[in-house]
CSV table of C-alpha atoms and ligand atoms in Angstrom, one decimal:
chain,number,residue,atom,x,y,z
A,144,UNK,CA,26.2,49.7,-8.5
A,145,UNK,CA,27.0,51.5,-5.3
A,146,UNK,CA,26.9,49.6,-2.0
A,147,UNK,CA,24.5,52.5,-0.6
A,148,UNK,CA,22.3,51.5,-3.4
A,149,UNK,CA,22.0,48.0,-3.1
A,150,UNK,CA,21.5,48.3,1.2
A,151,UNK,CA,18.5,50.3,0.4
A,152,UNK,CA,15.8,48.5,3.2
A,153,UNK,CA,12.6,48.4,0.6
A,154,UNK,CA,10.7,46.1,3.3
A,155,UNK,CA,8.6,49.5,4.7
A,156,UNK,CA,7.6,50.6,1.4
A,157,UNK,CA,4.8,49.7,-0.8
A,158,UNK,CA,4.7,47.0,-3.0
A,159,UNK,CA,3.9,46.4,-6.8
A,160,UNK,CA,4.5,43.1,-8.6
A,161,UNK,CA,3.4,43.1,-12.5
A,162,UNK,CA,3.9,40.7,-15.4
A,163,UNK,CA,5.0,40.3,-18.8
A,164,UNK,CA,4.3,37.6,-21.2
A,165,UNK,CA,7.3,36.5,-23.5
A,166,UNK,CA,5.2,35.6,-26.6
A,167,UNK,CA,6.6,37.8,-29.4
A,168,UNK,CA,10.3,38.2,-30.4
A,169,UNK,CA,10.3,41.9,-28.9
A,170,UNK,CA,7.5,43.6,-26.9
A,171,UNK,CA,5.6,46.2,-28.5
A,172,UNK,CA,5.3,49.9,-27.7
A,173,UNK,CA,2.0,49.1,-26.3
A,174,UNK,CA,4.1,47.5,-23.3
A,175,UNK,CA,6.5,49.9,-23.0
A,176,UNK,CA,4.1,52.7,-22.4
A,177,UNK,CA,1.1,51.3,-20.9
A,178,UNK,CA,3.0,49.5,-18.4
A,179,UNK,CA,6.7,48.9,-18.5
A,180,UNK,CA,7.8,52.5,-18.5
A,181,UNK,CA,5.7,53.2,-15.2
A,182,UNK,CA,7.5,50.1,-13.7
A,183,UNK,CA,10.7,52.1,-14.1
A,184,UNK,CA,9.5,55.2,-12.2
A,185,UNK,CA,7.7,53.0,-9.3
A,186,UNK,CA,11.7,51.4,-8.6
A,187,UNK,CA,12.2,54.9,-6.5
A,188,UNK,CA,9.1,54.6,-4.4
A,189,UNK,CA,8.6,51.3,-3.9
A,190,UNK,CA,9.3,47.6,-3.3
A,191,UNK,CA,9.0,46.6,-6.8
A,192,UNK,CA,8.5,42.8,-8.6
A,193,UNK,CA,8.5,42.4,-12.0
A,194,UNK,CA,8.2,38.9,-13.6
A,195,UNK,CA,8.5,37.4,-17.0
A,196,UNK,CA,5.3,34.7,-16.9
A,197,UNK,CA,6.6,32.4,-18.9
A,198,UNK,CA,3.9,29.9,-17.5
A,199,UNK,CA,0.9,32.2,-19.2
A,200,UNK,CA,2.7,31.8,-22.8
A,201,UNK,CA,2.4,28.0,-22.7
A,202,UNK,CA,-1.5,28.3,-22.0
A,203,UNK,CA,-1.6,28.7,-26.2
A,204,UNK,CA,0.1,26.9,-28.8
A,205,UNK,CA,3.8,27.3,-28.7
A,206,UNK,CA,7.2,26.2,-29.8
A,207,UNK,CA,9.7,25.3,-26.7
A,208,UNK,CA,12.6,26.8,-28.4
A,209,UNK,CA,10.7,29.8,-29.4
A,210,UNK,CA,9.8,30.3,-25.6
A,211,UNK,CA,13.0,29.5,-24.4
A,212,UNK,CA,14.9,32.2,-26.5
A,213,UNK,CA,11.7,34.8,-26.1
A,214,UNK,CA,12.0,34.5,-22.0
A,215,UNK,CA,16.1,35.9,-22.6
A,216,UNK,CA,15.0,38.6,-24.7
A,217,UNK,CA,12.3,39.3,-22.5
A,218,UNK,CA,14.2,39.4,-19.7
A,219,UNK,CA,16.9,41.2,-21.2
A,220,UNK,CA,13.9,43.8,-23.1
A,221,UNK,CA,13.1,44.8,-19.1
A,222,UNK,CA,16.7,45.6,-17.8
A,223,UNK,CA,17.1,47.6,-21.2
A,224,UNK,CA,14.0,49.4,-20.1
A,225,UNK,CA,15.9,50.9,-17.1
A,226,UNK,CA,14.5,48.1,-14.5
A,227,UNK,CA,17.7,48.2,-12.0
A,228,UNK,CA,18.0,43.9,-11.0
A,229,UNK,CA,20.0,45.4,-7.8
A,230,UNK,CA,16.6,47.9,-7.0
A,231,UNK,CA,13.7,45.5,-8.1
A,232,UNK,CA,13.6,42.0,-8.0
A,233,UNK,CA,13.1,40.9,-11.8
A,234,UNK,CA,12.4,37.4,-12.2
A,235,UNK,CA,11.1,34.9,-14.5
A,236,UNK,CA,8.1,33.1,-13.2
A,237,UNK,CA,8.7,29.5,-13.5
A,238,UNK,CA,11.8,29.7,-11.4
A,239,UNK,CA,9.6,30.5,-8.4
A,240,UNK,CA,7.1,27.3,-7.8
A,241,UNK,CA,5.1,29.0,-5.3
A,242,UNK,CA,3.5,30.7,-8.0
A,243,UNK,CA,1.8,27.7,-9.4
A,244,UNK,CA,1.6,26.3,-5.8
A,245,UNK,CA,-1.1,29.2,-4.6
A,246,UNK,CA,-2.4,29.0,-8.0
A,247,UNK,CA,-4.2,25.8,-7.2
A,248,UNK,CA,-5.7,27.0,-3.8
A,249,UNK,CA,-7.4,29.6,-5.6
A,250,UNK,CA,-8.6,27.7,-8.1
A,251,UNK,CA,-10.6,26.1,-5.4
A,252,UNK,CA,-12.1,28.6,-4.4
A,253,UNK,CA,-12.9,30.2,-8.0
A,254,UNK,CA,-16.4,29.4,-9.8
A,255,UNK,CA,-16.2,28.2,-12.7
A,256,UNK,CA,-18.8,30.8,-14.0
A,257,UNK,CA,-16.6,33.3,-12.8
A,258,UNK,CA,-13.5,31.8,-14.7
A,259,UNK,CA,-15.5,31.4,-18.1
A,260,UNK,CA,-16.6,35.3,-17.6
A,261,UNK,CA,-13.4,36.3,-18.3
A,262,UNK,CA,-13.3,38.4,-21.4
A,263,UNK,CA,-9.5,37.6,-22.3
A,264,UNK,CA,-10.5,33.8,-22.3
A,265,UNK,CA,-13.2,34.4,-24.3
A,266,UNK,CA,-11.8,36.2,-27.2
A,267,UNK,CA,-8.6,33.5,-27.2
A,268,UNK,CA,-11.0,29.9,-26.9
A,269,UNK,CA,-12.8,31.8,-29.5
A,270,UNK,CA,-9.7,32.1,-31.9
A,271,UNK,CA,-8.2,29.0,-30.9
A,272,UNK,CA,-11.1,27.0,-31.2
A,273,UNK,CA,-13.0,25.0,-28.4
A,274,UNK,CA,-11.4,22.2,-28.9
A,275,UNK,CA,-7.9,23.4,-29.4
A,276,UNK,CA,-8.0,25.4,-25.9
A,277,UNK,CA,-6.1,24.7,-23.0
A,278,UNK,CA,-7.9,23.9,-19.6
A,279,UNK,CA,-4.6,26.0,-18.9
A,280,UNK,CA,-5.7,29.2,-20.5
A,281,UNK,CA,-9.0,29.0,-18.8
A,282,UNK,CA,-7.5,29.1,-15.2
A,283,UNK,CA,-4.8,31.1,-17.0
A,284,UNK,CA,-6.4,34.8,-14.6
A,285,UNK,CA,-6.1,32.6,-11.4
A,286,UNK,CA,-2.3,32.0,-11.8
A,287,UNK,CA,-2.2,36.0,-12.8
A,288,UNK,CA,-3.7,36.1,-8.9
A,289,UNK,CA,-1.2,33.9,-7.5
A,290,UNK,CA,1.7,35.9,-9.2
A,291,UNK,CA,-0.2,39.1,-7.1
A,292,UNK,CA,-1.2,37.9,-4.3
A,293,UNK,CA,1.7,35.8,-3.3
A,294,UNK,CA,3.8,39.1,-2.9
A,295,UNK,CA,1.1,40.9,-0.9
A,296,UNK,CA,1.3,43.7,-3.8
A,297,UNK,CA,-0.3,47.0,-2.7
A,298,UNK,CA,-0.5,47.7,-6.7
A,299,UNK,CA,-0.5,46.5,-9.8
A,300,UNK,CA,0.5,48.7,-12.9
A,301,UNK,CA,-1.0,47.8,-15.9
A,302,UNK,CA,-2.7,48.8,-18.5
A,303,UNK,CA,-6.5,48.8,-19.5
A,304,UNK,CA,-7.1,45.4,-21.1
A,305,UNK,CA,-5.9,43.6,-17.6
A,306,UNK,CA,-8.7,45.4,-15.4
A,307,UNK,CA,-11.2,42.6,-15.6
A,308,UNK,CA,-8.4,40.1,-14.5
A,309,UNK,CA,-7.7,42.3,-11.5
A,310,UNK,CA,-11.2,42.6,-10.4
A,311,UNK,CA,-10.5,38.9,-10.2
A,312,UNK,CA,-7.8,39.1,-8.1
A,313,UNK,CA,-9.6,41.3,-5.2
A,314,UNK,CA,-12.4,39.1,-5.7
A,315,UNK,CA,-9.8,36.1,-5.0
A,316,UNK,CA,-8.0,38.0,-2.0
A,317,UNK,CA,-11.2,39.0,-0.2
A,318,UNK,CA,-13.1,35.6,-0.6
A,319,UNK,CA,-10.0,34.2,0.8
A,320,UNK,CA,-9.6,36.2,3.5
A,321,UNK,CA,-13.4,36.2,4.7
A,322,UNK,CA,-13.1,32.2,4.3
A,323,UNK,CA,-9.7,31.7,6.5
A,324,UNK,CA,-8.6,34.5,7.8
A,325,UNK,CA,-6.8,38.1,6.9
A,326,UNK,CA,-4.0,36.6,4.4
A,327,UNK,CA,-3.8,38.5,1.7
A,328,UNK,CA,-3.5,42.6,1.1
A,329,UNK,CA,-6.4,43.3,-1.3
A,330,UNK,CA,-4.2,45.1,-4.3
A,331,UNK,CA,-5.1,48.1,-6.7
A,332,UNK,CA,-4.7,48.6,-9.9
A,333,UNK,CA,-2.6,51.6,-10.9
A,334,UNK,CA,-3.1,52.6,-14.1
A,335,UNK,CA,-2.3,55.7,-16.1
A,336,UNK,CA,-5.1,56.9,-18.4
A,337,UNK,CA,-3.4,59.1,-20.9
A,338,UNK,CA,-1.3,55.7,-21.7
A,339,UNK,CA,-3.5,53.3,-20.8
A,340,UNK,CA,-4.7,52.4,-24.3
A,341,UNK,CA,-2.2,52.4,-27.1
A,342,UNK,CA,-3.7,52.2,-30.4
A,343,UNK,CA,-3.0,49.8,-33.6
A,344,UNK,CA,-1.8,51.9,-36.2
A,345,UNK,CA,-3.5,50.2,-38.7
A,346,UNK,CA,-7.1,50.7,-37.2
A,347,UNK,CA,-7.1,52.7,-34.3
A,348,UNK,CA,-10.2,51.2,-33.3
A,349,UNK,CA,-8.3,48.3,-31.9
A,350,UNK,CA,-6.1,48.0,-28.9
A,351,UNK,CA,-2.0,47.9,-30.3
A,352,UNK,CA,-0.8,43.9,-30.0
A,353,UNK,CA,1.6,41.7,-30.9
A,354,UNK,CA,-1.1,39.4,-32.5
A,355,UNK,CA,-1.7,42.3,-35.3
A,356,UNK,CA,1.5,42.8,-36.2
A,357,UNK,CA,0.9,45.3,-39.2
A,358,UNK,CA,-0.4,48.3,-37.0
A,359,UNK,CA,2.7,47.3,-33.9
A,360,UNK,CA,5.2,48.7,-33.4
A,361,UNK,CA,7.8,46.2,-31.7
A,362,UNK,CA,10.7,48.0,-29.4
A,363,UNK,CA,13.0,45.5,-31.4
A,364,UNK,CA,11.6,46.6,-34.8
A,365,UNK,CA,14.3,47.9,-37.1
A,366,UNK,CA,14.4,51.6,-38.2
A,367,UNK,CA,13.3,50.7,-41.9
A,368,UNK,CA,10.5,48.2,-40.4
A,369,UNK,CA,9.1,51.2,-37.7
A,370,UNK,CA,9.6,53.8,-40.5
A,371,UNK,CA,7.6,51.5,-43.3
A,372,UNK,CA,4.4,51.1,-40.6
A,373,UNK,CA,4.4,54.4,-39.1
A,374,UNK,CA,4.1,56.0,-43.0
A,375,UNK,CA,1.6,53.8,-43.7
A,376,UNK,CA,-0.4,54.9,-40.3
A,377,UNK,CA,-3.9,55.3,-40.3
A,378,UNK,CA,-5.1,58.9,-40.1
A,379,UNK,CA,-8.5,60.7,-40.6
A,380,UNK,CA,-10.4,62.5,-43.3
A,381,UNK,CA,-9.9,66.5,-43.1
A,382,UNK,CA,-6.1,67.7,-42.4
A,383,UNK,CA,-5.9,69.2,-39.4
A,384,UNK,CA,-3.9,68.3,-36.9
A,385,UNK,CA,-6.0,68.3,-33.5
A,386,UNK,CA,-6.2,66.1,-30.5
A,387,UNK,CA,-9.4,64.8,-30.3
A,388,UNK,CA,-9.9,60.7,-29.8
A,389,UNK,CA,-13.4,60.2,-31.2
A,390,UNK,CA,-13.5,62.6,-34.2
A,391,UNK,CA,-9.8,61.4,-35.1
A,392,UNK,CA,-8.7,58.6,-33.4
A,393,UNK,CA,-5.6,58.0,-36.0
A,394,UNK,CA,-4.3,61.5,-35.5
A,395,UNK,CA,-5.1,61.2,-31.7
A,396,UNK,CA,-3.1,58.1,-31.5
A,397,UNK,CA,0.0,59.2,-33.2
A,398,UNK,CA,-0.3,62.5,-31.0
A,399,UNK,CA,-0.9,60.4,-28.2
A,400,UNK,CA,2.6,58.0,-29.1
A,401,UNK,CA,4.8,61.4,-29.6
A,402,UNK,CA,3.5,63.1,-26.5
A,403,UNK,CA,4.2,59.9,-24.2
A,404,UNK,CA,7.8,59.9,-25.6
A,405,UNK,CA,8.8,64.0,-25.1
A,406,UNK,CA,6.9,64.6,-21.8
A,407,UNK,CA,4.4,66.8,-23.2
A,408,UNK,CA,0.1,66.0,-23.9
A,409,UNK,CA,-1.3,65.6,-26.6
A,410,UNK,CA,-2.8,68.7,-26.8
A,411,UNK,CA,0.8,70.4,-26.8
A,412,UNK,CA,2.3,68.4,-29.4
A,413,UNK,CA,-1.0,68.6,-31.7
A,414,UNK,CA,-0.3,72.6,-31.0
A,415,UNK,CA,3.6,72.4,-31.9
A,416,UNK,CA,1.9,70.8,-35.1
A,417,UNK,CA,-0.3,73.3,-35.9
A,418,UNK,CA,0.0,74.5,-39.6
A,419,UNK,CA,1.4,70.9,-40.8
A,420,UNK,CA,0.0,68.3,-42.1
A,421,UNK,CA,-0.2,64.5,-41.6
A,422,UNK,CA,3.3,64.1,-43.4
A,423,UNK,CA,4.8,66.3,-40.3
A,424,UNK,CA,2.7,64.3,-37.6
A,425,UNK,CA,4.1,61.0,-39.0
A,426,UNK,CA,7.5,62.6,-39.5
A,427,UNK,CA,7.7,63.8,-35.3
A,428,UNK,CA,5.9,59.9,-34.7
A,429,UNK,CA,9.1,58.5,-36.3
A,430,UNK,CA,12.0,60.6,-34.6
A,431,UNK,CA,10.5,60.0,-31.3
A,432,UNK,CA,10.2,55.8,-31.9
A,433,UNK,CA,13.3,56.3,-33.2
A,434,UNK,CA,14.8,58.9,-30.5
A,435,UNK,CA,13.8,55.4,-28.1
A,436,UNK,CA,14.6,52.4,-30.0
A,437,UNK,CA,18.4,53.2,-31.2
A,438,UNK,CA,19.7,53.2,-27.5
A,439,UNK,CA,17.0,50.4,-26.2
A,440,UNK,CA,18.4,48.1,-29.1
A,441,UNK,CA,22.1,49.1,-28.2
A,442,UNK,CA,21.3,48.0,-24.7
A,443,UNK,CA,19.2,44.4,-25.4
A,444,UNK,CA,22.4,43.8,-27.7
A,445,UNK,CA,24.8,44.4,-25.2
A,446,UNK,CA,22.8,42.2,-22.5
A,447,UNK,CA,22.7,39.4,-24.5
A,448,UNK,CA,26.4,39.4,-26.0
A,449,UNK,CA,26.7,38.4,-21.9
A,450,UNK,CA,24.4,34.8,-21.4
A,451,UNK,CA,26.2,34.7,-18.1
A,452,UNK,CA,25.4,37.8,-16.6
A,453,UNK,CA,22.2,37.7,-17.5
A,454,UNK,CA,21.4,34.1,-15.8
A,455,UNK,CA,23.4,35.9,-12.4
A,456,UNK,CA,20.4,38.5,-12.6
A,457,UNK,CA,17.8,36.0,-13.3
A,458,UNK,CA,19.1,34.1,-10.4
A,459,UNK,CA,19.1,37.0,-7.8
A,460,UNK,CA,15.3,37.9,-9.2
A,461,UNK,CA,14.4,34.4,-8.3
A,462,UNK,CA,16.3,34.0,-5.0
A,463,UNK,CA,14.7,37.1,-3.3
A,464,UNK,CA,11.4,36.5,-5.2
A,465,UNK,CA,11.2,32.8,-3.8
A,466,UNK,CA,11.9,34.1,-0.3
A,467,UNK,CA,8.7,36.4,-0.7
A,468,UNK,CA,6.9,34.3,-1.8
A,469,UNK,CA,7.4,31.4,0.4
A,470,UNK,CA,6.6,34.0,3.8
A,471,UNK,CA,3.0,33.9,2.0
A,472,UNK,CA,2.6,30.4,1.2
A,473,UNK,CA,3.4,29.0,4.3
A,474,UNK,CA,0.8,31.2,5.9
A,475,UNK,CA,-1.6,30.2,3.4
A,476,UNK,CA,-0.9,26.5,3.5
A,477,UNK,CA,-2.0,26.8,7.5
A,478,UNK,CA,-4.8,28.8,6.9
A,479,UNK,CA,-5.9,26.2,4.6
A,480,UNK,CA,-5.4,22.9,7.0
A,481,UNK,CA,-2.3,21.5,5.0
A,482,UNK,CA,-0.1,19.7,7.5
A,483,UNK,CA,3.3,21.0,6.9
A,484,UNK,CA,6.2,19.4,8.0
A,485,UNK,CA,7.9,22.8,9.3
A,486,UNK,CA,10.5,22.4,12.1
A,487,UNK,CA,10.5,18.6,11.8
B,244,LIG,P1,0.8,41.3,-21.6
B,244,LIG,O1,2.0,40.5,-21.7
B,244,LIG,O2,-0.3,41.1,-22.7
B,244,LIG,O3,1.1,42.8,-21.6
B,244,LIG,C1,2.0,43.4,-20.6
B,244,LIG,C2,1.6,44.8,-20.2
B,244,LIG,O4,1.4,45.7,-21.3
B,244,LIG,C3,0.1,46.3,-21.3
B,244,LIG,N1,-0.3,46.5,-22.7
B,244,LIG,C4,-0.8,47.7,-23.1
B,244,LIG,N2,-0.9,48.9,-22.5
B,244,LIG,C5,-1.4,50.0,-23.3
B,244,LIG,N3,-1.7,49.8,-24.6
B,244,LIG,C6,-1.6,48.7,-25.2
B,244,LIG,N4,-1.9,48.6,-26.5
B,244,LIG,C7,-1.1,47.5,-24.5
B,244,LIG,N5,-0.8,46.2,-24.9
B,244,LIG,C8,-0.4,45.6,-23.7
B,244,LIG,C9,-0.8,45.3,-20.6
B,244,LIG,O5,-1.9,45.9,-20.1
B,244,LIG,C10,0.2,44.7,-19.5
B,244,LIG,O6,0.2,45.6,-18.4
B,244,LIG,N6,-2.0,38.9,-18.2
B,244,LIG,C11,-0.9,39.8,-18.4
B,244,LIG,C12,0.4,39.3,-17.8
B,244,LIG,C13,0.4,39.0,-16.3
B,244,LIG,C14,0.4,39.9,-15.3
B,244,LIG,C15,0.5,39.2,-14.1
B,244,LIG,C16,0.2,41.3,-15.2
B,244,LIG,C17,0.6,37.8,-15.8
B,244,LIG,N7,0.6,37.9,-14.4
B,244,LIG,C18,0.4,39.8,-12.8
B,244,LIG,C19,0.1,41.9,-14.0
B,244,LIG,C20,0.2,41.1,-12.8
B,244,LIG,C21,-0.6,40.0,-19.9
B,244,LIG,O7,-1.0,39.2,-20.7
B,244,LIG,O8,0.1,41.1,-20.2
């Protein structure tokens, strides 16, 4: 890394912070282009935060060794990703307190109505059972605020499913700052529609995730394992190859995945297509994964064949994150009436 590089002053640019949650062995393509991927390209313009939330997984069951070795790979997944540690400050969320420390103050001023609207805590109480969910996952989109709003984030890139949860978060940040004061920059969600939605392969009706693993395509999937799910893809009745998400939302989705990874629409690659059938869709599906996966997996390998380096990253992320964060929460702890014991 060049010197000129890493005296870049970022403090007069924008600000984006987003979060990832280590809760599968690898993240799923999903991630990668709904959100991670638009983190890369955000490094250039602005003052960028990126943060492995590590306190979110533990609001469901979990195994502590699981998480422990899921936060590396995590962290490992994002540098692999082309997050620069030296450009954007990539952290893991635990190691900065102040997280959990704002979290509480805006618990108290969240409803609890408001809380239990939450689509995202519905559909998990609902699979975990009432009485096997967390008091934890219920306040778990007021801690996703706190990450926010303690970095005074301009924007927030994401992708669809998180909307409600940032609604939240301006809801938070404005209450707050009617009730005590300008404190907090009200952020926006920056989302990117064609790639906002990624589709499960095995019914493209549903969002991709890591919780259906049989129509996911994990970054960390081996070439056998991506080639087995993409063959057995979903597509639609008929044989034409078009892009059109209602009529064929299979088709559309695998049109969708190849033009996200070669730069084109889907429109283009469904044209590029034209006079094939399925077997050549799922054939240019799999040599783009592919094309992306070989080099990413090359790259996580190498990252963690190097435990030390990897915690010297980890501990810059959380040095200047910690710094950030603790500008905000001193400010908020006085707007609040907390007696600090500052300058003693
Ligand atoms: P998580 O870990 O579920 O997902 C990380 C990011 O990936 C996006 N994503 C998708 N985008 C398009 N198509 C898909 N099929 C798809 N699946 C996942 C998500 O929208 C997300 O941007 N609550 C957050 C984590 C979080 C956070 C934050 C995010 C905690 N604190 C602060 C932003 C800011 C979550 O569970 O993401």
């Amino acid at each position: 890394m060049s010197a000129s590089v890493l005296n870049i002053d970022r403090s007069d640019r924008p600000r984006v912070l987003s979060g990832i949650q280590p809760t599968a062995d690898s993240f799923q393509i999903g991630n990668y282009l709904g959100a991670i991927r638009r983190w890369v390209t955000l490094q250039d313009t602005h003052d960028a935060y990126y943060c492995v939330v590590d306190q979110h997984a533990i609001t469901v069951d979990y195994d502590p060794a699981v998480l422990h070795r899921r936060t590396l790979v995590s962290f490992a997944q994002l540098i692999a990703s082309g997050l620069d540690p030296q450009r954007s400050t990539i952290f893991v969320q635990s190691q900065v307190p102040e997280h959990s420390q704002l979290s509480w103050v805006l618990q108290c001023i969240t409803g609890f109505g408001e809380a239990g609207r939450m689509t995202q805590f519905k559909d998990k109480s609902q699979r975990e059972g009432a009485d096997r969910s967390t008091v934890g996952l219920f306040t778990y989109p007021v801690l996703q605020a706190a990450d926010i709003l303690i970095y005074q984030a301009n924007g927030v890139p994401v992708g669809e499913d998180q909307r409600q949860h940032l609604e939240l978060t301006r809801d938070l940040a404005q209450r707050f700052n009617s009730r005590f004061g300008e404190t907090f920059v009200v952020p926006e969600p920056l989302i990117v529609r064609e790639t906002a939605k990624i589709l499960d392969l095995a019914d493209p009706g549903a969002k991709m995730s890591k919780s259906a693993p049989a129509g996911c395509l994990f970054l960390l999937d081996s070439p056998e394992v991506t080639r087995k799910k993409i063959k057995t893809a979903v597509t639609d009745s008929g044989r034409e190859i078009a892009f059109d998400p209602v009529a064929k939302p299979g088709v559309s989705n695998l049109l969708a995945l190849i033009a996200a990874f070669t730069q084109q629409t889907p429109q283009q690659v469904a044209q590029g297509l034209s006079g094939g059938g399925y077997g050549d869709l799922k054939a240019a599906a799999l040599a783009a994964v592919l094309e992306f996966q070989e080099p990413f997996q090359a790259r996580v390998n190498d990252l963690l064949s190097d435990p030390v380096a990897l915690m010297d990253y980890m501990r810059m992320g959380a040095d200047r994150a910690r710094g950030a964060a603790q500008d905000t929460l001193r400010k908020v702890y006085e707007r609040v009436g907390f007696v600090t014991l500052e300058g003693r």
